[in-house]
Short mmCIF file of C-alpha atoms and ligand atoms in Angstrom, two decimals:
data_model
loop_
_atom_site.label_atom_id
_atom_site.label_comp_id
_atom_site.label_asym_id
_atom_site.label_seq_id
_atom_site.Cartn_x
_atom_site.Cartn_y
_atom_site.Cartn_z
CA MET A 1 99.89 122.67 69.03
CA ALA A 2 98.16 121.78 65.75
CA SER A 3 94.52 122.81 65.62
CA PRO A 4 92.04 120.00 66.42
CA PRO A 5 90.02 118.33 63.66
CA ALA A 6 86.96 120.45 62.88
CA ARG A 7 84.44 117.64 62.82
CA ILE A 8 84.77 114.72 65.16
CA PHE A 9 82.36 111.79 65.23
CA VAL A 10 82.41 110.01 68.59
CA LEU A 11 80.68 106.66 69.02
CA THR A 12 80.35 105.50 72.62
CA GLY A 13 79.34 102.16 74.12
CA ALA A 14 78.77 100.61 77.50
CA GLY A 15 82.47 100.86 78.44
CA ILE A 16 82.21 104.63 78.92
CA SER A 17 79.59 104.13 81.64
CA ALA A 18 81.35 101.16 83.29
CA GLU A 19 83.18 103.34 85.83
CA SER A 20 79.86 104.98 86.68
CA GLY A 21 78.76 101.57 87.93
CA LEU A 22 76.60 100.52 84.98
CA GLY A 23 77.47 97.08 83.68
CA THR A 24 78.74 96.39 80.20
CA PHE A 25 77.14 93.62 78.13
CA ARG A 26 79.85 91.28 76.94
CA ASP A 27 82.64 91.57 79.50
CA ARG A 28 83.00 88.80 82.08
CA GLY A 29 79.95 89.03 84.36
CA GLY A 30 78.34 91.42 81.86
CA ILE A 31 74.60 91.89 81.46
CA TRP A 32 74.24 89.40 78.59
CA GLU A 33 76.24 86.82 80.53
CA ARG A 34 73.82 87.07 83.45
CA PHE A 35 70.59 87.53 81.49
CA ASP A 36 69.39 85.96 78.25
CA PRO A 37 68.85 88.78 75.73
CA MET A 38 66.41 86.62 73.74
CA ARG A 39 64.08 86.53 76.78
CA LEU A 40 64.51 90.22 77.66
CA ALA A 41 65.41 92.32 74.66
CA THR A 42 63.31 91.25 71.67
CA PRO A 43 59.78 92.16 70.53
CA GLU A 44 58.92 88.44 70.81
CA ALA A 45 60.03 88.34 74.44
CA PHE A 46 57.87 91.40 75.19
CA ALA A 47 54.85 89.78 73.53
CA ALA A 48 55.38 86.51 75.42
CA ASP A 49 56.18 87.89 78.88
CA PRO A 50 55.78 91.69 79.12
CA ASP A 51 56.10 91.83 82.92
CA THR A 52 59.53 90.20 82.91
CA VAL A 53 60.76 92.51 80.14
CA LEU A 54 59.35 95.63 81.86
CA ASP A 55 60.91 94.54 85.18
CA PHE A 56 64.32 94.20 83.53
CA TYR A 57 64.18 97.70 82.07
CA ASN A 58 62.66 99.17 85.26
CA TRP A 59 65.68 97.76 87.14
CA ARG A 60 68.11 99.18 84.56
CA ARG A 61 66.32 102.58 84.62
CA ARG A 62 66.67 102.76 88.41
CA ASN A 63 70.37 101.87 88.16
CA ALA A 64 70.95 104.49 85.49
CA LEU A 65 69.21 107.18 87.55
CA ALA A 66 71.37 106.30 90.57
CA ALA A 67 74.61 106.49 88.55
CA GLU A 68 76.71 109.63 88.06
CA PRO A 69 78.66 110.72 84.98
CA ASN A 70 82.40 110.05 85.17
CA PRO A 71 85.38 112.09 83.86
CA ALA A 72 85.05 110.54 80.40
CA HIS A 73 81.47 111.81 79.97
CA ARG A 74 82.48 115.24 81.26
CA ALA A 75 85.57 115.50 79.07
CA LEU A 76 83.53 114.73 75.95
CA ALA A 77 80.98 117.39 76.91
CA ARG A 78 83.74 119.97 77.41
CA ALA A 79 85.34 119.03 74.09
CA GLN A 80 81.95 119.33 72.38
CA ALA A 81 81.55 122.87 73.74
CA ARG A 82 85.16 123.84 72.88
CA LEU A 83 84.83 122.63 69.33
CA ALA A 84 81.46 124.34 68.88
CA ASP A 85 82.99 127.63 70.13
CA GLY A 86 85.59 127.32 67.40
CA GLY A 87 82.99 126.68 64.71
CA GLY A 88 83.50 122.91 64.59
CA ARG A 89 81.34 120.03 65.74
CA LEU A 90 81.73 116.99 67.97
CA PHE A 91 78.86 114.69 67.04
CA LEU A 92 78.14 112.40 69.97
CA CYS A 93 76.48 109.16 68.98
CA THR A 94 75.91 106.63 71.72
CA GLN A 95 74.70 103.06 71.85
CA ASN A 96 74.01 103.64 75.54
CA VAL A 97 70.49 104.04 76.83
CA ASP A 98 71.52 105.89 80.00
CA ASP A 99 71.56 109.70 80.20
CA LEU A 100 75.09 110.11 81.57
CA HIS A 101 76.36 112.04 78.54
CA GLU A 102 73.57 114.59 79.04
CA ARG A 103 74.15 114.81 82.79
CA GLY A 104 77.88 115.13 82.10
CA GLY A 105 77.05 118.32 80.20
CA ALA A 106 76.77 117.21 76.58
CA GLU A 107 74.42 119.39 74.55
CA ALA A 108 73.28 117.09 71.80
CA VAL A 109 73.43 113.31 72.07
CA THR A 110 72.13 110.87 69.47
CA HIS A 111 70.89 107.70 71.15
CA MET A 112 70.90 105.11 68.40
CA HIS A 113 69.60 102.35 70.71
CA GLY A 114 66.96 104.52 72.34
CA ALA A 115 66.70 105.85 75.89
CA LEU A 116 65.75 104.29 79.22
CA LEU A 117 64.12 107.57 80.25
CA ARG A 118 61.57 107.41 77.45
CA ALA A 119 58.52 105.19 76.92
CA ARG A 120 56.50 104.50 73.83
CA CYS A 121 53.04 103.10 73.13
CA THR A 122 52.94 100.05 70.86
CA GLY A 123 49.33 100.95 70.06
CA CYS A 124 49.39 104.60 68.95
CA GLY A 125 53.13 105.21 68.74
CA HIS A 126 53.06 108.06 71.28
CA GLY A 127 56.50 108.58 72.86
CA PHE A 128 57.15 110.46 76.08
CA ALA A 129 59.72 111.12 78.83
CA CYS A 130 59.48 108.63 81.65
CA ARG A 131 61.65 108.48 84.77
CA GLY A 132 59.61 105.99 86.80
CA ASP A 133 58.84 102.29 86.37
CA ILE A 134 56.68 101.30 83.40
CA LEU A 135 53.88 98.96 84.48
CA ARG A 136 51.42 97.04 82.36
CA ALA A 137 48.52 98.73 84.14
CA ASP A 138 49.76 102.22 83.17
CA PRO A 139 47.56 103.95 80.58
CA CYS A 140 49.22 105.51 77.53
CA PRO A 141 49.05 109.34 77.88
CA GLY A 142 48.28 109.49 74.15
CA CYS A 143 45.48 106.93 73.64
CA ALA A 144 44.67 105.87 77.24
CA ARG A 145 45.02 102.19 76.42
CA THR A 146 46.68 99.96 79.01
CA GLY A 147 49.17 97.16 78.42
CA THR A 148 50.76 98.87 75.43
CA LEU A 149 53.65 100.84 76.95
CA ARG A 150 57.24 99.71 76.38
CA PRO A 151 60.64 101.28 76.96
CA ASP A 152 61.74 103.36 73.96
CA ILE A 153 64.70 101.06 73.45
CA VAL A 154 65.92 99.25 70.35
CA TRP A 155 65.59 95.51 70.81
CA PHE A 156 67.33 92.73 68.89
CA GLY A 157 65.63 92.41 65.53
CA GLU A 158 64.70 96.13 65.43
CA MET A 159 66.39 98.93 63.48
CA PRO A 160 68.65 101.34 65.33
CA MET A 161 67.36 104.91 65.46
CA HIS A 162 68.52 108.07 63.61
CA LEU A 163 70.51 106.14 60.99
CA GLU A 164 70.20 108.81 58.29
CA ALA A 165 71.45 111.60 60.52
CA ILE A 166 74.28 109.40 61.77
CA ASP A 167 75.33 108.56 58.24
CA ALA A 168 75.34 112.24 57.26
CA ARG A 169 77.49 113.21 60.26
CA LEU A 170 79.92 110.35 59.65
CA ARG A 171 80.40 111.37 56.03
CA GLU A 172 81.47 114.89 57.01
CA ALA A 173 83.82 113.85 59.84
CA ASP A 174 87.59 114.40 59.90
CA LEU A 175 88.09 111.97 62.77
CA PHE A 176 86.10 108.93 63.97
CA VAL A 177 86.58 107.87 67.61
CA ALA A 178 85.03 104.75 69.17
CA VAL A 179 84.96 104.71 72.98
CA GLY A 180 84.17 101.70 75.18
CA THR A 181 82.44 99.52 72.63
CA SER A 182 83.16 95.91 71.73
CA GLY A 183 82.31 96.56 68.09
CA SER A 184 80.08 93.51 67.90
CA VAL A 185 76.62 94.99 67.24
CA LEU A 186 75.53 96.41 63.88
CA SER A 187 74.99 99.12 62.70
CA ALA A 188 77.55 100.75 65.01
CA ALA A 189 80.12 98.01 64.50
CA GLY A 190 80.31 98.92 60.80
CA TYR A 191 81.09 102.60 61.28
CA VAL A 192 84.85 102.14 61.51
CA THR A 193 84.86 100.36 58.14
CA GLN A 194 82.65 103.06 56.65
CA ALA A 195 84.92 105.77 58.06
CA ARG A 196 88.00 104.08 56.62
CA SER A 197 86.41 103.79 53.20
CA LEU A 198 85.71 107.54 53.36
CA GLY A 199 89.36 108.25 54.21
CA ILE A 200 88.52 109.42 57.75
CA ARG A 201 91.16 108.91 60.45
CA THR A 202 89.98 106.39 63.06
CA CYS A 203 90.86 105.90 66.71
CA GLU A 204 89.77 103.33 69.29
CA LEU A 205 89.69 104.20 73.01
CA ASN A 206 88.88 101.07 75.01
CA LEU A 207 89.89 99.06 78.03
CA GLU A 208 91.36 96.42 75.73
CA PRO A 209 91.48 95.74 71.98
CA SER A 210 87.92 95.32 70.67
CA ASP A 211 86.76 92.86 68.01
CA ASN A 212 87.44 95.60 65.44
CA ALA A 213 90.78 96.78 66.86
CA SER A 214 92.79 95.96 63.74
CA LEU A 215 90.60 98.30 61.66
CA PHE A 216 91.60 101.47 63.54
CA ASP A 217 94.52 103.73 62.57
CA GLU A 218 95.29 104.45 66.19
CA ALA A 219 94.31 103.04 69.59
CA ARG A 220 94.71 103.84 73.27
CA TYR A 221 93.88 101.30 75.94
CA GLY A 222 92.92 101.87 79.55
CA PRO A 223 89.93 102.98 81.63
CA ALA A 224 87.76 105.52 79.81
CA SER A 225 87.93 107.95 82.75
CA GLU A 226 91.68 108.30 82.07
CA ILE A 227 92.21 107.78 78.36
CA VAL A 228 89.30 109.88 77.08
CA PRO A 229 90.33 113.11 78.89
CA ALA A 230 93.98 112.49 77.94
CA PHE A 231 93.14 111.89 74.26
CA LEU A 232 90.98 115.02 74.07
CA ALA A 233 93.67 117.05 75.83
CA ASP A 234 96.17 115.91 73.19
CA LEU A 235 93.74 117.21 70.54
CA GLY A 236 93.69 120.58 72.32
CA LEU A 237 90.11 120.05 73.46
CA ALA A 238 90.54 119.66 77.24
P1 OAD B 1 79.88 95.69 75.18
O1 OAD B 1 79.59 95.17 76.54
O2 OAD B 1 79.69 94.75 74.04
O3 OAD B 1 81.37 96.23 75.11
C1 OAD B 1 81.88 97.10 76.09
C2 OAD B 1 83.31 97.44 75.76
O4 OAD B 1 83.76 98.37 76.73
C3 OAD B 1 84.28 96.25 75.80
O5 OAD B 1 85.11 96.26 74.63
C4 OAD B 1 85.12 96.51 77.06
O6 OAD B 1 86.47 96.08 76.90
C5 OAD B 1 85.05 98.02 77.17
N1 OAD B 1 85.22 98.52 78.54
C6 OAD B 1 84.83 97.96 79.71
N2 OAD B 1 85.14 98.74 80.75
C7 OAD B 1 85.72 99.86 80.24
C8 OAD B 1 86.28 101.06 80.79
N3 OAD B 1 86.28 101.29 82.11
N4 OAD B 1 86.81 101.97 79.95
C9 OAD B 1 86.82 101.76 78.60
N5 OAD B 1 86.32 100.65 78.03
C10 OAD B 1 85.77 99.72 78.81
O7 OAD B 1 79.00 97.01 75.00
P2 OAD B 1 78.61 97.77 73.65
O8 OAD B 1 79.68 97.68 72.65
O9 OAD B 1 78.14 99.11 74.06
O10 OAD B 1 72.36 97.07 72.61
O11 OAD B 1 77.36 96.93 73.19
C11 OAD B 1 76.63 97.35 72.07
C12 OAD B 1 75.17 97.02 72.25
O12 OAD B 1 75.02 95.64 72.61
C13 OAD B 1 74.49 97.75 73.40
O13 OAD B 1 74.08 99.05 73.05
C14 OAD B 1 73.31 96.89 73.68
C15 OAD B 1 73.96 95.53 73.61
O14 OAD B 1 73.14 94.49 73.21
C16 OAD B 1 71.05 96.90 72.85
O15 OAD B 1 70.60 96.58 73.94
C17 OAD B 1 70.20 97.16 71.66
#
């Protein structure tokens, strides 16, 4: 078997956690079909009605904590370790705010849309790990003010996190793989185009063709729990 690419950039989206029981956003019955993102996932919504926004993320945090990683999360973690053993790197960049990659065994995960299990103070900027509900009455552990804590999540109208590091890792990749993402939210949606312009081979692994499907060199369609382990096995990284 040919040796696997040395540097793989993997971008994951909600589809990889779908079989763990966490809803996707834009599929039929998805989160943004049931809930209005403009009332729940913007800084303006938080300013206007913080309790409703906190409740929404408290509910999602509880769901994420109750979920378990599936074979796709685990296969990526194993491939990351295999590649690292051989001197390569699998850079795992996720749009997901759950911690299923970490609990599936991944060592380093870049959460470009933030993390449900972190909170941040809008007053002093202090960020901290947080597994329980965030309530308006909770004091910030940094400045002790109340009413200032929010989930450390990227909302619509805010910049994704870690963009410089992501750009650097994409530029050095030999292979770009998008898993379970509709390809409809920037900046992540632009990575396949950027990869192509850099001459990097691109592959889509999704339940069905995404909005960006025609931009990929290669695609495999099916549930992530099946196609991700199979794809990585074909690369010699099972
Ligand atoms: P979407 O809900 O937009 O897309 C999920 C993709 O996963 C779709 O293309 C589905 O076909 C696919 N899918 C569903 N089930 C799958 C399965 N079992 N196996 C493989 N693929 C499956 O979710 P994202 O692309 O992640 O941002 O959405 C991007 C961002 O939009 C999210 O991070 C979130 C949202 O607004 C913020 O909240 C900032």
